[in-house]
Coordinates of C-alpha atoms in Angstrom, one line a residue:
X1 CA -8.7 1.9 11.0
X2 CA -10.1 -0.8 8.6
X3 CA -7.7 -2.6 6.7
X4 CA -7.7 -3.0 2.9
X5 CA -8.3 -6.4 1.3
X6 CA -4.8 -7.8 0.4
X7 CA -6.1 -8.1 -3.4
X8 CA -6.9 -4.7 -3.3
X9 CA -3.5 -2.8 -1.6
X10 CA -1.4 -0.5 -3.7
X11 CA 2.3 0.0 -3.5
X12 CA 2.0 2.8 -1.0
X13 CA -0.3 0.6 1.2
X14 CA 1.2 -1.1 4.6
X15 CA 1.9 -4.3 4.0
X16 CA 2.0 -4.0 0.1
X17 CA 5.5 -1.5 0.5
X18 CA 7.2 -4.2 2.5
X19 CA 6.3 -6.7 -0.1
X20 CA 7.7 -4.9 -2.6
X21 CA 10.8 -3.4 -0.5
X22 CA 11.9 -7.1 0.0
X23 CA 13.5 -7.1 -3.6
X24 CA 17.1 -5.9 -3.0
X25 CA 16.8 -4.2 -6.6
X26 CA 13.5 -2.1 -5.7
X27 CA 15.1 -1.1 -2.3
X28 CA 18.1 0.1 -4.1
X29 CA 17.1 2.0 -7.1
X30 CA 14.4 3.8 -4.3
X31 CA 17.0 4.9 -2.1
X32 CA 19.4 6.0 -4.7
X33 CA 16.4 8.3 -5.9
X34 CA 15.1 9.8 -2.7
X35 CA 18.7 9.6 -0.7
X36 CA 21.2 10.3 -3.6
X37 CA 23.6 7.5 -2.3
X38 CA 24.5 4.1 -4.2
X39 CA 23.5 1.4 -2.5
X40 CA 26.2 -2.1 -3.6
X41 CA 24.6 -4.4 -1.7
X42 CA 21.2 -4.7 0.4
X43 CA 20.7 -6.4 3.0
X44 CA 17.5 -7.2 5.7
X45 CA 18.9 -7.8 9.1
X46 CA 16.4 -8.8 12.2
X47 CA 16.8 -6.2 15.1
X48 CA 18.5 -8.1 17.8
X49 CA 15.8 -10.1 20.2
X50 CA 16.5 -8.1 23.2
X51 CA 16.0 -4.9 20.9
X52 CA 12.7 -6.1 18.9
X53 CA 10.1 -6.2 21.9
X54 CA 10.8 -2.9 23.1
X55 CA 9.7 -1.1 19.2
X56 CA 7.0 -3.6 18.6
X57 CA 5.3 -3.0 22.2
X58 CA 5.9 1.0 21.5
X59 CA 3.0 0.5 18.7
X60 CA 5.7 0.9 15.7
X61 CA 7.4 -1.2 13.3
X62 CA 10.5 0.0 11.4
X63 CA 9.2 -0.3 7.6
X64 CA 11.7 -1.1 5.3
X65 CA 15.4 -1.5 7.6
X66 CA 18.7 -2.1 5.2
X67 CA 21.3 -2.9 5.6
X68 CA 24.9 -1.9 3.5
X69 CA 28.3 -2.2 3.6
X70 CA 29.2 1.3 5.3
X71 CA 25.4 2.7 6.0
X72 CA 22.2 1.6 7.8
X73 CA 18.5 2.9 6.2
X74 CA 15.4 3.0 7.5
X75 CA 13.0 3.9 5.2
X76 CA 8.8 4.7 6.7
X77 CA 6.0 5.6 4.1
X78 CA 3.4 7.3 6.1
X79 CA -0.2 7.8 4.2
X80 CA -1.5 9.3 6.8
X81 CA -1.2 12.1 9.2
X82 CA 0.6 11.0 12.5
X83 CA 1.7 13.0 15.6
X84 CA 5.5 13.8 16.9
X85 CA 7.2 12.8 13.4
X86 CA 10.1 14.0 14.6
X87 CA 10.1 12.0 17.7
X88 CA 9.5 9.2 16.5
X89 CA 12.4 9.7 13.8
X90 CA 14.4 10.2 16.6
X91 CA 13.0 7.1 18.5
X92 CA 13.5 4.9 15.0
X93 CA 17.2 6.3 15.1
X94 CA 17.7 5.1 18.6
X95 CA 16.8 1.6 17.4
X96 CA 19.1 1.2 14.7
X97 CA 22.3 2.7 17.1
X98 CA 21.5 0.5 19.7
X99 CA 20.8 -2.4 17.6
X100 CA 24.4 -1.7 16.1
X101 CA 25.9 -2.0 19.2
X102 CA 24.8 -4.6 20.7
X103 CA 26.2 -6.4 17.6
X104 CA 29.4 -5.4 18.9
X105 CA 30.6 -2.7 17.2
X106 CA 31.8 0.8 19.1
X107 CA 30.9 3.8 18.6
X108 CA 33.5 4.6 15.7
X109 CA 32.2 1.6 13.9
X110 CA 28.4 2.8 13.4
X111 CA 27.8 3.3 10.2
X112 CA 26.4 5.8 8.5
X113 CA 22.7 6.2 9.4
X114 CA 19.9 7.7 6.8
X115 CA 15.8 8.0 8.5
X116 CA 13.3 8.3 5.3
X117 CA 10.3 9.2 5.8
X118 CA 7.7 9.4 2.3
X119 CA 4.7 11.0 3.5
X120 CA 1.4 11.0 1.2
X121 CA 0.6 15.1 2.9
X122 CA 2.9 17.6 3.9
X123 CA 4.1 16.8 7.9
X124 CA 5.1 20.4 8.4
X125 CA 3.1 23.0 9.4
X126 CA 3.1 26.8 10.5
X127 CA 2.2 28.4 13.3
X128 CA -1.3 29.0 11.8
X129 CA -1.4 25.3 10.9
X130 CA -0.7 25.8 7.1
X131 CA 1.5 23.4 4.8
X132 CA 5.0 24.6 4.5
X133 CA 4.6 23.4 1.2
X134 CA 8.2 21.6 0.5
X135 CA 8.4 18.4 -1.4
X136 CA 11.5 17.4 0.3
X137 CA 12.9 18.4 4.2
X138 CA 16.5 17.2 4.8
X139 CA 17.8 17.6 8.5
X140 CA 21.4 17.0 9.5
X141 CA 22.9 18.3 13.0
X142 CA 24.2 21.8 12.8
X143 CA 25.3 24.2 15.3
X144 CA 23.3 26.7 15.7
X145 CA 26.3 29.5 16.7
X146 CA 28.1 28.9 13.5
X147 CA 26.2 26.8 10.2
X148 CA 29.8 26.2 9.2
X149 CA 30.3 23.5 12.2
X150 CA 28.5 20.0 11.6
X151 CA 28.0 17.6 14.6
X152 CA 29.4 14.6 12.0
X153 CA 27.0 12.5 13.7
X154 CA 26.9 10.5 10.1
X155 CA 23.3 10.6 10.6
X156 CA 20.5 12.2 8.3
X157 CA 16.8 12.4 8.0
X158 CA 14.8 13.0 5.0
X159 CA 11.5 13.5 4.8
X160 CA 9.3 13.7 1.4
X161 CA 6.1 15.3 0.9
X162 CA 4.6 13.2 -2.2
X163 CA 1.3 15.6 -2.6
X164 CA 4.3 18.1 -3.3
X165 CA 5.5 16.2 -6.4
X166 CA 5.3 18.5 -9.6
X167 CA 7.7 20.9 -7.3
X168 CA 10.6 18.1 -7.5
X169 CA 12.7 19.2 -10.5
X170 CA 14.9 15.7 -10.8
X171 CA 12.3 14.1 -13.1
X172 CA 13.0 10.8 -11.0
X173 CA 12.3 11.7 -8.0
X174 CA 9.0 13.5 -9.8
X175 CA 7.8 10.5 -11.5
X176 CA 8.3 8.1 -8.2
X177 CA 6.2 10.7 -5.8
X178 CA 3.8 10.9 -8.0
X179 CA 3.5 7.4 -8.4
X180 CA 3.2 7.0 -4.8
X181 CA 0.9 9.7 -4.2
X182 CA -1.4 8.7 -7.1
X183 CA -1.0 5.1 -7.9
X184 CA -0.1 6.1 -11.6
X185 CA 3.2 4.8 -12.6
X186 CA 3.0 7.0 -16.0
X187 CA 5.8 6.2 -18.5
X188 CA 8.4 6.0 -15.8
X189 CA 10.5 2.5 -15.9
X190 CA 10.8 2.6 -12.2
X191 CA 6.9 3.2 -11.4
X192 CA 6.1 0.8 -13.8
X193 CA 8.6 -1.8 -12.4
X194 CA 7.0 -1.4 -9.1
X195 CA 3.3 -1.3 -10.1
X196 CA 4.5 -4.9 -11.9
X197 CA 5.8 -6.2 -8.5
X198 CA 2.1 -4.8 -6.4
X199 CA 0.6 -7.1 -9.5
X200 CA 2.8 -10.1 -8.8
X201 CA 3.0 -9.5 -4.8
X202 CA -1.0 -9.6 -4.6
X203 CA -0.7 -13.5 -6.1
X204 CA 1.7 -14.3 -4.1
X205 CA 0.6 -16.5 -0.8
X206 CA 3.8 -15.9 1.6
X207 CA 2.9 -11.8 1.3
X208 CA -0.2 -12.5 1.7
X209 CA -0.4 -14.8 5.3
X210 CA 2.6 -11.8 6.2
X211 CA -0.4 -9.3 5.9
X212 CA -3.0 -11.3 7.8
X213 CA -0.2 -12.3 10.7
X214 CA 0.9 -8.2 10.4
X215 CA -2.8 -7.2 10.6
X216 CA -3.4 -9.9 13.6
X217 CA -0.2 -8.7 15.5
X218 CA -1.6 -5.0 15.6
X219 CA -5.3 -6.0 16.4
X220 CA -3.4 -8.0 19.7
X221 CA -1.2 -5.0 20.2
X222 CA -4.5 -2.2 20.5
X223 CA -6.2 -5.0 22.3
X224 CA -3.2 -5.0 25.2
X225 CA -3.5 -1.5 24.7
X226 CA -7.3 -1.1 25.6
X227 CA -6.9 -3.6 28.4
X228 CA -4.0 -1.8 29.9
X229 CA -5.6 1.4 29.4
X230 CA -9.2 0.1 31.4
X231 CA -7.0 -1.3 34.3
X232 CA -5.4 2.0 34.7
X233 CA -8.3 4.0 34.8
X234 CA -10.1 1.2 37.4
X235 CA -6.8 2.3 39.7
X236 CA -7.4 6.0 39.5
X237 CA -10.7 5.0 40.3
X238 CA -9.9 3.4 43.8
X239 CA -7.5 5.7 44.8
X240 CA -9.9 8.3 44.2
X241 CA -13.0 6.8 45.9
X242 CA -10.9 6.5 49.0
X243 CA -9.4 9.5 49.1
X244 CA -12.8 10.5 49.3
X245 CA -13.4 8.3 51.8
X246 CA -15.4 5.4 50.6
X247 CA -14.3 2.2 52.3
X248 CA -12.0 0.0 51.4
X249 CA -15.0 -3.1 50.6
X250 CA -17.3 -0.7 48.4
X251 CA -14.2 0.0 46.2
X252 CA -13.3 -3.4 45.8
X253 CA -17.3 -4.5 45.1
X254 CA -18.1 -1.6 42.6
X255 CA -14.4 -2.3 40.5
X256 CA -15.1 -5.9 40.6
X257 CA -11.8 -6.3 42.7
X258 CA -10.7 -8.1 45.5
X259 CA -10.3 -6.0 49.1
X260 CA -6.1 -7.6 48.6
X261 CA -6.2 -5.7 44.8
X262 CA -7.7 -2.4 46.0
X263 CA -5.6 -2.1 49.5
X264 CA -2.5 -2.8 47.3
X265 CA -3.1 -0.1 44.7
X266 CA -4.4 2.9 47.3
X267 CA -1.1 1.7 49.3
X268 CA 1.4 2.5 46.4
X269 CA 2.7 5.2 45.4
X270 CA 1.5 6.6 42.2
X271 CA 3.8 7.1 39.6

């Protein structure tokens, strides 16, 4: 997918809703909107470096990841339509446990964990692949014998469907997905705060080298991707030209291998 000029992004653009998300004021008044919890004081913590390779090589990158005194959010804006949102909530929430734990806290000391997800479409569908047409989906761990009994898990995911704005009736929450779906900050305070911080962000240098080096990062990552992907298919290649009984020196001629490279991957065991 082409990526947008940085003069030209908009708040709900990648790269442009980082920007923006790095002022502590904009991150809080956002998630006390969407989230309904006060946030005293926001912080940006790294994901520990034995955590960070494994989310960045999975083709993902947490958003917007705060940090407060008793509660941990990650907050995603999708534009568009993705596959598996709800595994990869669940994989984004695996990150943030683990990377609690490994800075030494036990399992009683994780905080309180909130996913949100602002989608620009509705993520839920029917069976017959229609909208389910809510603006907002909230999902906490209930057993299913008795509603009454909650896992307490201290964990919850949101998810926002900002085409669905005019159904939201806090006029808030309203006014900020429909600023996000539209671009239109209308008279809201917020929106227009926000649309004043895209204006500033665009002439600002250090967001803008962030958006090249972002953009750069995830033209390498497809790349290893591609090249990973071709070297896969050249081994189901040789192990299926001799299982069909073409020799061992063809193979390795016609893959541009060498006869070591093509008697090592017909002599493993495929996964």
């Amino acid at each position: 997918m082409a990526r947008k000029p940085f003069e030209q992004l908009n708040f709900a653009d990648d790269g442009m809703f980082q920007a923006v998300m790095k002022n502590p004021e904009a991150s809080a008044e956002l998630v006390e909107r969407l989230l309904g919890v006060r946030v005293k004081d926001v912080k940006y913590p790294k994901l520990e470096k034995k955590i960070a390779p494994y989310y960045t090589t999975k083709g993902v990158r947490l958003d917007v990841y705060l940090k407060d005194v008793d509660k941990i959010i990650d907050v995603e804006l999708q534009t568009y339509e993705m596959d598996a949102l709800g595994k990869r909530s669940r994989y984004y929430q695996s990150m943030v446990d683990i990377d609690s734990l490994m800075k030494g806290e036990d399992y009683s000391e994780l905080k309180d964990s909130y996913i949100l997800f602002i989608c620009k479409f509705d993520p839920f569908k029917d069976k017959n692949g229609r909208p389910r047409g809510l603006y907002r989906y909230t999902f906490r761990n209930i057993c299913a014998e008795n509603s009454s009994v909650n896992l307490d898990d201290k964990c919850l995911k949101v998810v926002y469907n900002a085409s669905a704005y005019g159904q939201a009736k806090d006029p808030k929450i309203r006014a900020l997905l429909r600023f996000i779906q539209t671009n239109e900050p209308g008279e809201d305070p917020f929106a227009k705060q926000l649309e004043d911080f895209v204006v500033k962000a665009r002439q600002t240098e250090k967001y803008r080298r962030e958006y090249l080096a972002m953009n750069l990062h995830d033209r390498d990552m497809m790349k290893i991707g591609e090249r990973k992907g071709a070297q896969e298919k050249a081994k189901e290649d040789a192990r299926s030209f001799y299982g069909n009984g073409v020799s061992i020196d063809i193979i390795a001629k016609s893959l541009n291998m060498s006869i070591e490279q093509v008697k090592e991957i017909v002599a493993a065991p495929e996964n």
